Amino acid sequence: MDTEEEFISGFCRTCNGTQTVCCEYQCDDNGKKTLLSMNCAHDRCVNHAACEIYKEAHMAES
């Protein structure tokens, strides 16, 4: 299995500005991508349910 990074930019409500977030994905031999981590502390963020960066990161999973 390989690991790849992807950078996603968008508006962050918590920071009230544009943020670029590094997302780390695990890729298996069949090409399936699973989100491992995001460097924005999304798991503790009160706005993650409405976050477009969070949604885009999960849409990149296959």
XYZ file of C-alpha atoms in Angstrom:
62
model
C 0.000 0.000 0.000
C 1.146 3.499 -0.843
C 0.514 6.807 0.863
C -0.114 10.028 -1.045
C -0.669 13.628 -0.035
C -3.115 16.042 -1.586
C -3.455 19.752 -0.807
C -6.951 21.248 -0.738
C -7.618 24.984 -0.454
C -10.846 26.587 0.632
C -12.604 28.827 3.124
C -12.296 27.910 6.814
C -15.069 29.219 9.079
C -13.010 28.642 12.211
C -10.075 30.713 10.902
C -12.414 33.056 8.996
C -10.188 32.895 5.952
C -8.666 30.776 3.236
C -6.726 27.698 4.344
C -4.701 25.075 2.527
C -5.010 21.668 4.155
C -2.713 18.695 3.589
C -4.703 15.454 3.326
C -3.001 12.078 3.553
C -4.551 9.117 1.758
C -3.728 5.429 1.825
C -3.905 3.792 -1.609
C -4.285 0.040 -1.975
C -3.274 -2.113 -4.933
C -6.755 -1.772 -6.506
C -6.514 2.027 -6.628
C -8.867 2.630 -3.681
C -8.008 5.764 -1.661
C -8.859 6.099 2.036
C -8.439 9.366 3.944
C -6.009 8.889 6.835
C -5.523 12.409 8.145
C -5.961 16.125 7.587
C -3.592 18.672 9.148
C -6.371 21.055 10.216
C -7.629 19.269 13.375
C -10.987 18.583 11.695
C -11.848 16.016 14.378
C -11.991 18.791 17.009
C -13.439 21.540 14.800
C -16.932 22.792 15.682
C -17.562 23.699 12.018
C -16.492 20.417 10.371
C -20.075 19.434 9.461
C -20.374 22.493 7.191
C -16.748 22.541 6.033
C -16.243 22.470 2.260
C -12.591 21.425 2.653
C -13.681 18.442 4.773
C -16.307 17.469 2.197
C -13.866 17.756 -0.701
C -11.306 15.629 1.145
C -13.864 12.847 1.602
C -15.086 13.127 -2.001
C -11.536 12.346 -3.163
C -11.818 8.908 -1.538
C -12.619 6.139 -3.974
